[in-house]
C-alpha cells in the first residue's frame, strides 16, 4: 500500500507561531523549500548536520548536533583496506560555541579547543573544514569542497507524528567532492570523479526515546551515479517516508514503507531491505565493518550500530524497469536514542 504523499512546490515554514507543526509543511519536496523555524519546546528540539564522504581509500564523517541542552559533535574515519577506524566526540552542555542554521543551504559551525568544524556554504558549494589536534594521538585536518550540481534533486521530507512531535529531514546524495583529509603524516585525496558526499540535515521536535534505521549510499554503479536513501521505524504510521533513490541526480520518491530485516545478535550478518507490499525495492546489504557508538551521559543515552558494506539487488523506476544495484558501497544503521 502506497502513502498519499503531497509534493511541496512552494517555500513554507516548518512551524506555526506557537512552535507547533505547520500543517502546510507536511509533505516532501525535491528542493530545500522548508524553513526550519523551531521555537519553544524546551529540551525537545533536536538539530544536526551530518556529512559522510566516501573516497577511494577512506570514508570521512563530521557532525554538528545540538540536543537543546547539549552540543554533541563528532568526527570519524574508516580506511576500507586496513579497517583502521577512529572516532572522536565532544559533548558540551548548553554551549554557545555552535551555530546550526534554519535552512539546509547555509553556514554552520562548532568551535572548541578539542575540535573545530565548519560547514560554509557559498555559490552552490559547501566547504568543510575540520581541525582536531588530538585524533588518536595525531593531528587531523580536513579541507573538502562539495558541489551541488545544477538541476540536482534532493529529498526534503516533513515527518508528522503529531502537532507537537515532528521532524524535517533533508537527504542530499551523490554530491561530488574534492579536497583532502590529513591524519598525522598521511594525506588522503578526494577526486570529484570518484568521491561522493551525503548530507543528513535534521531539525525537529522529538520524543524522549526514539529508534530508527537508515540505509544510504552514493556511488557510481554500472555507468550511472546512484544514490539510495531508506528509513524505518521512526516514520512508521505517519503517512510519510524518507524512502527514495537517485539516478544521475534525478529522484524517484518511494511512497511505501521499507522493511529492514537483520540479526540484532550479529549486525555483521547480511541485511535485507525491501518494500513492505510491492517488489519495488529488493536489496541485500553485506557489511564488512561495524561502527559501534555508545553514550550514557545521564540526560543523553544512545547506542548506534552503523555498518559499512555493499548493496546488491535492484530498485524499480517509475516506468517499472529495474535499476540494477551491484556492489554499491554505502552504510546502514540501527540507532536507539534517549535524549
PDB file of C-alpha atoms in Angstrom, residues 46-270:
ATOM      1  CA  UNK A  46      16.947  18.366  18.036  1.00  0.00           C
ATOM      2  CA  UNK A  47      19.169  19.741  15.296  1.00  0.00           C
ATOM      3  CA  UNK A  48      22.009  18.207  13.328  1.00  0.00           C
ATOM      4  CA  UNK A  49      24.122  18.431  10.187  1.00  0.00           C
ATOM      5  CA  UNK A  50      25.789  15.096   9.404  1.00  0.00           C
ATOM      6  CA  UNK A  51      28.197  14.766   6.486  1.00  0.00           C
ATOM      7  CA  UNK A  52      29.541  11.444   5.234  1.00  0.00           C
ATOM      8  CA  UNK A  53      32.112  11.462   2.431  1.00  0.00           C
ATOM      9  CA  UNK A  54      33.111   8.324   0.548  1.00  0.00           C
ATOM     10  CA  UNK A  55      36.511   8.485  -1.170  1.00  0.00           C
ATOM     11  CA  UNK A  56      38.612   5.889  -2.928  1.00  0.00           C
ATOM     12  CA  UNK A  57      40.602   4.968   0.199  1.00  0.00           C
ATOM     13  CA  UNK A  58      38.626   6.211   3.175  1.00  0.00           C
ATOM     14  CA  UNK A  59      35.216   7.270   4.431  1.00  0.00           C
ATOM     15  CA  UNK A  60      35.230  10.509   6.445  1.00  0.00           C
ATOM     16  CA  UNK A  61      32.385  11.918   8.522  1.00  0.00           C
ATOM     17  CA  UNK A  62      31.792  15.087  10.560  1.00  0.00           C
ATOM     18  CA  UNK A  63      28.687  16.045  12.551  1.00  0.00           C
ATOM     19  CA  UNK A  64      27.480  19.133  14.368  1.00  0.00           C
ATOM     20  CA  UNK A  65      24.418  18.478  16.529  1.00  0.00           C
ATOM     21  CA  UNK A  66      22.543  20.232  19.311  1.00  0.00           C
ATOM     22  CA  UNK A  67      20.038  18.477  21.576  1.00  0.00           C
ATOM     23  CA  UNK A  68      18.682  21.686  23.160  1.00  0.00           C
ATOM     24  CA  UNK A  69      20.675  21.166  26.348  1.00  0.00           C
ATOM     25  CA  UNK A  70      23.997  19.983  24.940  1.00  0.00           C
ATOM     26  CA  UNK A  71      26.107  20.049  21.822  1.00  0.00           C
ATOM     27  CA  UNK A  72      27.302  16.656  20.613  1.00  0.00           C
ATOM     28  CA  UNK A  73      29.846  16.894  17.807  1.00  0.00           C
ATOM     29  CA  UNK A  74      31.915  14.077  16.384  1.00  0.00           C
ATOM     30  CA  UNK A  75      34.348  13.150  13.645  1.00  0.00           C
ATOM     31  CA  UNK A  76      35.313   9.684  12.429  1.00  0.00           C
ATOM     32  CA  UNK A  77      37.031   7.938   9.553  1.00  0.00           C
ATOM     33  CA  UNK A  78      37.441   4.430   8.186  1.00  0.00           C
ATOM     34  CA  UNK A  79      40.194   3.077   5.949  1.00  0.00           C
ATOM     35  CA  UNK A  80      38.467   0.427   3.829  1.00  0.00           C
ATOM     36  CA  UNK A  81      41.501  -1.780   3.239  1.00  0.00           C
ATOM     37  CA  UNK A  82      43.217  -1.742   6.633  1.00  0.00           C
ATOM     38  CA  UNK A  83      39.927  -1.159   8.544  1.00  0.00           C
ATOM     39  CA  UNK A  84      41.691   1.367  10.699  1.00  0.00           C
ATOM     40  CA  UNK A  85      38.922   3.323  12.382  1.00  0.00           C
ATOM     41  CA  UNK A  86      38.859   6.129  14.912  1.00  0.00           C
ATOM     42  CA  UNK A  87      36.140   8.391  16.273  1.00  0.00           C
ATOM     43  CA  UNK A  88      36.329  11.466  18.480  1.00  0.00           C
ATOM     44  CA  UNK A  89      33.318  13.050  20.201  1.00  0.00           C
ATOM     45  CA  UNK A  90      32.991  16.316  22.137  1.00  0.00           C
ATOM     46  CA  UNK A  91      29.954  16.901  24.381  1.00  0.00           C
ATOM     47  CA  UNK A  92      29.339  20.354  25.867  1.00  0.00           C
ATOM     48  CA  UNK A  93      26.298  21.434  27.912  1.00  0.00           C
ATOM     49  CA  UNK A  94      24.315  24.499  26.775  1.00  0.00           C
ATOM     50  CA  UNK A  95      27.180  25.697  24.614  1.00  0.00           C
ATOM     51  CA  UNK A  96      27.385  28.956  22.708  1.00  0.00           C
ATOM     52  CA  UNK A  97      30.206  27.613  20.560  1.00  0.00           C
ATOM     53  CA  UNK A  98      27.774  26.344  17.943  1.00  0.00           C
ATOM     54  CA  UNK A  99      25.588  27.561  15.095  1.00  0.00           C
ATOM     55  CA  UNK A 100      23.081  25.409  13.229  1.00  0.00           C
ATOM     56  CA  UNK A 101      21.156  27.217  10.519  1.00  0.00           C
ATOM     57  CA  UNK A 102      17.421  27.185   9.845  1.00  0.00           C
ATOM     58  CA  UNK A 103      17.996  26.381   6.180  1.00  0.00           C
ATOM     59  CA  UNK A 104      19.827  23.469   4.566  1.00  0.00           C
ATOM     60  CA  UNK A 105      21.953  25.691   2.354  1.00  0.00           C
ATOM     61  CA  UNK A 106      23.563  27.935   4.945  1.00  0.00           C
ATOM     62  CA  UNK A 107      26.565  28.091   7.264  1.00  0.00           C
ATOM     63  CA  UNK A 108      27.016  26.025  10.438  1.00  0.00           C
ATOM     64  CA  UNK A 109      29.953  25.758  12.814  1.00  0.00           C
ATOM     65  CA  UNK A 110      31.270  24.383  16.100  1.00  0.00           C
ATOM     66  CA  UNK A 111      34.367  25.840  17.767  1.00  0.00           C
ATOM     67  CA  UNK A 112      36.157  24.265  20.724  1.00  0.00           C
ATOM     68  CA  UNK A 113      39.747  23.738  21.840  1.00  0.00           C
ATOM     69  CA  UNK A 114      39.470  19.999  21.140  1.00  0.00           C
ATOM     70  CA  UNK A 115      37.655  20.216  17.814  1.00  0.00           C
ATOM     71  CA  UNK A 116      36.531  22.786  15.268  1.00  0.00           C
ATOM     72  CA  UNK A 117      34.070  22.028  12.451  1.00  0.00           C
ATOM     73  CA  UNK A 118      32.926  24.479   9.782  1.00  0.00           C
ATOM     74  CA  UNK A 119      30.334  23.956   7.068  1.00  0.00           C
ATOM     75  CA  UNK A 120      30.477  27.102   4.924  1.00  0.00           C
ATOM     76  CA  UNK A 121      28.009  27.462   2.057  1.00  0.00           C
ATOM     77  CA  UNK A 122      28.665  29.851  -0.823  1.00  0.00           C
ATOM     78  CA  UNK A 123      27.950  29.897  -4.550  1.00  0.00           C
ATOM     79  CA  UNK A 124      26.403  26.424  -4.733  1.00  0.00           C
ATOM     80  CA  UNK A 125      29.230  24.782  -2.817  1.00  0.00           C
ATOM     81  CA  UNK A 126      29.839  23.703   0.794  1.00  0.00           C
ATOM     82  CA  UNK A 127      33.343  24.000   2.170  1.00  0.00           C
ATOM     83  CA  UNK A 128      34.035  21.590   5.048  1.00  0.00           C
ATOM     84  CA  UNK A 129      36.925  22.452   7.346  1.00  0.00           C
ATOM     85  CA  UNK A 130      37.717  20.266  10.344  1.00  0.00           C
ATOM     86  CA  UNK A 131      40.622  20.541  12.777  1.00  0.00           C
ATOM     87  CA  UNK A 132      41.277  18.116  15.623  1.00  0.00           C
ATOM     88  CA  UNK A 133      44.647  18.449  17.378  1.00  0.00           C
ATOM     89  CA  UNK A 134      44.469  15.079  19.138  1.00  0.00           C
ATOM     90  CA  UNK A 135      42.893  12.478  16.885  1.00  0.00           C
ATOM     91  CA  UNK A 136      44.221   9.125  18.095  1.00  0.00           C
ATOM     92  CA  UNK A 137      47.419  10.934  19.082  1.00  0.00           C
ATOM     93  CA  UNK A 138      47.758  12.708  15.738  1.00  0.00           C
ATOM     94  CA  UNK A 139      46.508  15.913  14.174  1.00  0.00           C
ATOM     95  CA  UNK A 140      43.531  15.728  11.798  1.00  0.00           C
ATOM     96  CA  UNK A 141      42.884  18.357   9.156  1.00  0.00           C
ATOM     97  CA  UNK A 142      40.067  18.079   6.641  1.00  0.00           C
ATOM     98  CA  UNK A 143      39.582  20.515   3.765  1.00  0.00           C
ATOM     99  CA  UNK A 144      36.820  19.421   1.394  1.00  0.00           C
ATOM    100  CA  UNK A 145      34.760  21.151  -1.277  1.00  0.00           C
ATOM    101  CA  UNK A 146      31.318  19.712  -2.034  1.00  0.00           C
ATOM    102  CA  UNK A 147      29.485  20.767  -5.185  1.00  0.00           C
ATOM    103  CA  UNK A 148      25.702  20.877  -5.714  1.00  0.00           C
ATOM    104  CA  UNK A 149      25.229  20.088  -9.430  1.00  0.00           C
ATOM    105  CA  UNK A 150      22.640  22.200 -11.235  1.00  0.00           C
ATOM    106  CA  UNK A 151      19.198  20.563 -11.553  1.00  0.00           C
ATOM    107  CA  UNK A 152      20.255  18.020  -8.909  1.00  0.00           C
ATOM    108  CA  UNK A 153      17.207  16.845  -6.950  1.00  0.00           C
ATOM    109  CA  UNK A 154      17.253  16.255  -3.201  1.00  0.00           C
ATOM    110  CA  UNK A 155      14.971  14.588  -0.661  1.00  0.00           C
ATOM    111  CA  UNK A 156      13.273  17.020   1.719  1.00  0.00           C
ATOM    112  CA  UNK A 157      10.572  15.494   3.938  1.00  0.00           C
ATOM    113  CA  UNK A 158       8.462  16.600   6.897  1.00  0.00           C
ATOM    114  CA  UNK A 159       7.507  13.621   9.074  1.00  0.00           C
ATOM    115  CA  UNK A 160       4.404  14.379  11.216  1.00  0.00           C
ATOM    116  CA  UNK A 161       3.962  12.240  14.317  1.00  0.00           C
ATOM    117  CA  UNK A 162       1.593  14.887  15.678  1.00  0.00           C
ATOM    118  CA  UNK A 163       1.435  18.690  16.001  1.00  0.00           C
ATOM    119  CA  UNK A 164       3.925  18.598  18.895  1.00  0.00           C
ATOM    120  CA  UNK A 165       6.282  15.873  17.594  1.00  0.00           C
ATOM    121  CA  UNK A 166       7.674  16.147  14.089  1.00  0.00           C
ATOM    122  CA  UNK A 167      10.860  16.217  12.040  1.00  0.00           C
ATOM    123  CA  UNK A 168      12.168  17.817   8.892  1.00  0.00           C
ATOM    124  CA  UNK A 169      14.888  15.795   7.227  1.00  0.00           C
ATOM    125  CA  UNK A 170      16.890  16.671   4.125  1.00  0.00           C
ATOM    126  CA  UNK A 171      18.974  13.992   2.456  1.00  0.00           C
ATOM    127  CA  UNK A 172      21.431  15.141  -0.193  1.00  0.00           C
ATOM    128  CA  UNK A 173      23.050  12.390  -2.232  1.00  0.00           C
ATOM    129  CA  UNK A 174      25.716  11.900  -4.894  1.00  0.00           C
ATOM    130  CA  UNK A 175      27.422  15.256  -4.330  1.00  0.00           C
ATOM    131  CA  UNK A 176      30.894  15.388  -5.944  1.00  0.00           C
ATOM    132  CA  UNK A 177      33.764  16.031  -3.521  1.00  0.00           C
ATOM    133  CA  UNK A 178      37.315  17.296  -3.919  1.00  0.00           C
ATOM    134  CA  UNK A 179      39.997  18.060  -1.352  1.00  0.00           C
ATOM    135  CA  UNK A 180      41.898  16.142   1.281  1.00  0.00           C
ATOM    136  CA  UNK A 181      41.886  14.679   4.768  1.00  0.00           C
ATOM    137  CA  UNK A 182      45.240  14.637   6.555  1.00  0.00           C
ATOM    138  CA  UNK A 183      45.806  12.464   9.627  1.00  0.00           C
ATOM    139  CA  UNK A 184      49.310  12.784  11.004  1.00  0.00           C
ATOM    140  CA  UNK A 185      51.657  12.457   8.035  1.00  0.00           C
ATOM    141  CA  UNK A 186      49.113  10.546   5.917  1.00  0.00           C
ATOM    142  CA  UNK A 187      47.140  12.527   3.364  1.00  0.00           C
ATOM    143  CA  UNK A 188      44.051  11.143   1.617  1.00  0.00           C
ATOM    144  CA  UNK A 189      42.948  12.874  -1.578  1.00  0.00           C
ATOM    145  CA  UNK A 190      39.360  13.098  -2.830  1.00  0.00           C
ATOM    146  CA  UNK A 191      38.705  13.495  -6.552  1.00  0.00           C
ATOM    147  CA  UNK A 192      35.327  14.608  -7.916  1.00  0.00           C
ATOM    148  CA  UNK A 193      35.078  11.754 -10.422  1.00  0.00           C
ATOM    149  CA  UNK A 194      35.010   9.033  -7.772  1.00  0.00           C
ATOM    150  CA  UNK A 195      34.232  10.718  -4.425  1.00  0.00           C
ATOM    151  CA  UNK A 196      30.694  11.453  -3.258  1.00  0.00           C
ATOM    152  CA  UNK A 197      29.198  13.118  -0.189  1.00  0.00           C
ATOM    153  CA  UNK A 198      25.904  12.587   1.622  1.00  0.00           C
ATOM    154  CA  UNK A 199      24.270  15.191   3.849  1.00  0.00           C
ATOM    155  CA  UNK A 200      21.761  14.312   6.561  1.00  0.00           C
ATOM    156  CA  UNK A 201      20.196  17.558   7.792  1.00  0.00           C
ATOM    157  CA  UNK A 202      17.663  17.226  10.616  1.00  0.00           C
ATOM    158  CA  UNK A 203      15.519  19.727  12.523  1.00  0.00           C
ATOM    159  CA  UNK A 204      12.606  18.679  14.695  1.00  0.00           C
ATOM    160  CA  UNK A 205      10.764  18.115  17.956  1.00  0.00           C
ATOM    161  CA  UNK A 206      11.434  14.589  19.189  1.00  0.00           C
ATOM    162  CA  UNK A 207      10.066  12.384  21.984  1.00  0.00           C
ATOM    163  CA  UNK A 208      12.335  11.398  24.889  1.00  0.00           C
ATOM    164  CA  UNK A 209      13.008   7.968  23.384  1.00  0.00           C
ATOM    165  CA  UNK A 210      13.396   7.186  19.688  1.00  0.00           C
ATOM    166  CA  UNK A 211      14.779   4.496  17.421  1.00  0.00           C
ATOM    167  CA  UNK A 212      15.348   4.287  13.696  1.00  0.00           C
ATOM    168  CA  UNK A 213      17.012   2.516  10.794  1.00  0.00           C
ATOM    169  CA  UNK A 214      18.746   4.375   7.976  1.00  0.00           C
ATOM    170  CA  UNK A 215      20.248   2.999   4.782  1.00  0.00           C
ATOM    171  CA  UNK A 216      22.247   5.148   2.390  1.00  0.00           C
ATOM    172  CA  UNK A 217      24.719   5.030  -0.478  1.00  0.00           C
ATOM    173  CA  UNK A 218      26.048   7.366  -3.169  1.00  0.00           C
ATOM    174  CA  UNK A 219      28.412   5.890  -5.726  1.00  0.00           C
ATOM    175  CA  UNK A 220      28.987   5.255  -9.402  1.00  0.00           C
ATOM    176  CA  UNK A 221      27.416   1.930 -10.408  1.00  0.00           C
ATOM    177  CA  UNK A 222      27.198   0.299 -13.844  1.00  0.00           C
ATOM    178  CA  UNK A 223      27.703   3.604 -15.650  1.00  0.00           C
ATOM    179  CA  UNK A 224      25.234   5.568 -13.505  1.00  0.00           C
ATOM    180  CA  UNK A 225      25.610   7.669 -10.365  1.00  0.00           C
ATOM    181  CA  UNK A 226      23.265   6.023  -7.869  1.00  0.00           C
ATOM    182  CA  UNK A 227      22.022   7.318  -4.527  1.00  0.00           C
ATOM    183  CA  UNK A 228      19.950   5.265  -2.074  1.00  0.00           C
ATOM    184  CA  UNK A 229      18.030   6.539   0.960  1.00  0.00           C
ATOM    185  CA  UNK A 230      15.736   4.368   3.070  1.00  0.00           C
ATOM    186  CA  UNK A 231      14.438   4.817   6.611  1.00  0.00           C
ATOM    187  CA  UNK A 232      12.423   2.749   9.043  1.00  0.00           C
ATOM    188  CA  UNK A 233      10.771   2.692  12.489  1.00  0.00           C
ATOM    189  CA  UNK A 234      10.618   6.427  13.162  1.00  0.00           C
ATOM    190  CA  UNK A 235       8.411   7.137  10.142  1.00  0.00           C
ATOM    191  CA  UNK A 236       6.030   4.201  10.709  1.00  0.00           C
ATOM    192  CA  UNK A 237       2.393   5.240  10.961  1.00  0.00           C
ATOM    193  CA  UNK A 238       2.971   8.867   9.926  1.00  0.00           C
ATOM    194  CA  UNK A 239       1.831   8.579   6.308  1.00  0.00           C
ATOM    195  CA  UNK A 240       5.215   9.864   5.116  1.00  0.00           C
ATOM    196  CA  UNK A 241       8.517   8.136   4.345  1.00  0.00           C
ATOM    197  CA  UNK A 242      12.106   9.154   3.715  1.00  0.00           C
ATOM    198  CA  UNK A 243      12.437   6.494   1.011  1.00  0.00           C
ATOM    199  CA  UNK A 244      13.866   7.438  -2.365  1.00  0.00           C
ATOM    200  CA  UNK A 245      16.603   6.666  -4.824  1.00  0.00           C
ATOM    201  CA  UNK A 246      18.539   8.843  -7.235  1.00  0.00           C
ATOM    202  CA  UNK A 247      19.894   8.145 -10.708  1.00  0.00           C
ATOM    203  CA  UNK A 248      22.229  10.802 -12.122  1.00  0.00           C
ATOM    204  CA  UNK A 249      20.680  13.407  -9.814  1.00  0.00           C
ATOM    205  CA  UNK A 250      17.045  12.582 -10.601  1.00  0.00           C
ATOM    206  CA  UNK A 251      14.989  11.443  -7.586  1.00  0.00           C
ATOM    207  CA  UNK A 252      12.361   8.709  -7.546  1.00  0.00           C
ATOM    208  CA  UNK A 253      10.241   9.027  -4.393  1.00  0.00           C
ATOM    209  CA  UNK A 254       9.035   5.719  -2.946  1.00  0.00           C
ATOM    210  CA  UNK A 255       5.583   6.162  -1.375  1.00  0.00           C
ATOM    211  CA  UNK A 256       5.755   2.969   0.661  1.00  0.00           C
ATOM    212  CA  UNK A 257       7.338   1.753   3.890  1.00  0.00           C
ATOM    213  CA  UNK A 258      10.585  -0.176   3.617  1.00  0.00           C
ATOM    214  CA  UNK A 259      11.355  -3.089   5.947  1.00  0.00           C
ATOM    215  CA  UNK A 260      14.780  -3.800   7.411  1.00  0.00           C
ATOM    216  CA  UNK A 261      15.486  -7.423   8.314  1.00  0.00           C
ATOM    217  CA  UNK A 262      18.698  -8.125  10.247  1.00  0.00           C
ATOM    218  CA  UNK A 263      20.131 -10.046  13.162  1.00  0.00           C
ATOM    219  CA  UNK A 264      20.394  -7.862  16.267  1.00  0.00           C
ATOM    220  CA  UNK A 265      22.638 -10.504  17.838  1.00  0.00           C
ATOM    221  CA  UNK A 266      25.100 -10.145  14.959  1.00  0.00           C
ATOM    222  CA  UNK A 267      24.774  -6.912  12.995  1.00  0.00           C
ATOM    223  CA  UNK A 268      27.516  -8.005  10.575  1.00  0.00           C
ATOM    224  CA  UNK A 269      25.304 -10.651   9.026  1.00  0.00           C
ATOM    225  CA  UNK A 270      23.640  -9.554   5.745  1.00  0.00           C
TER     226      UNK A 270
END
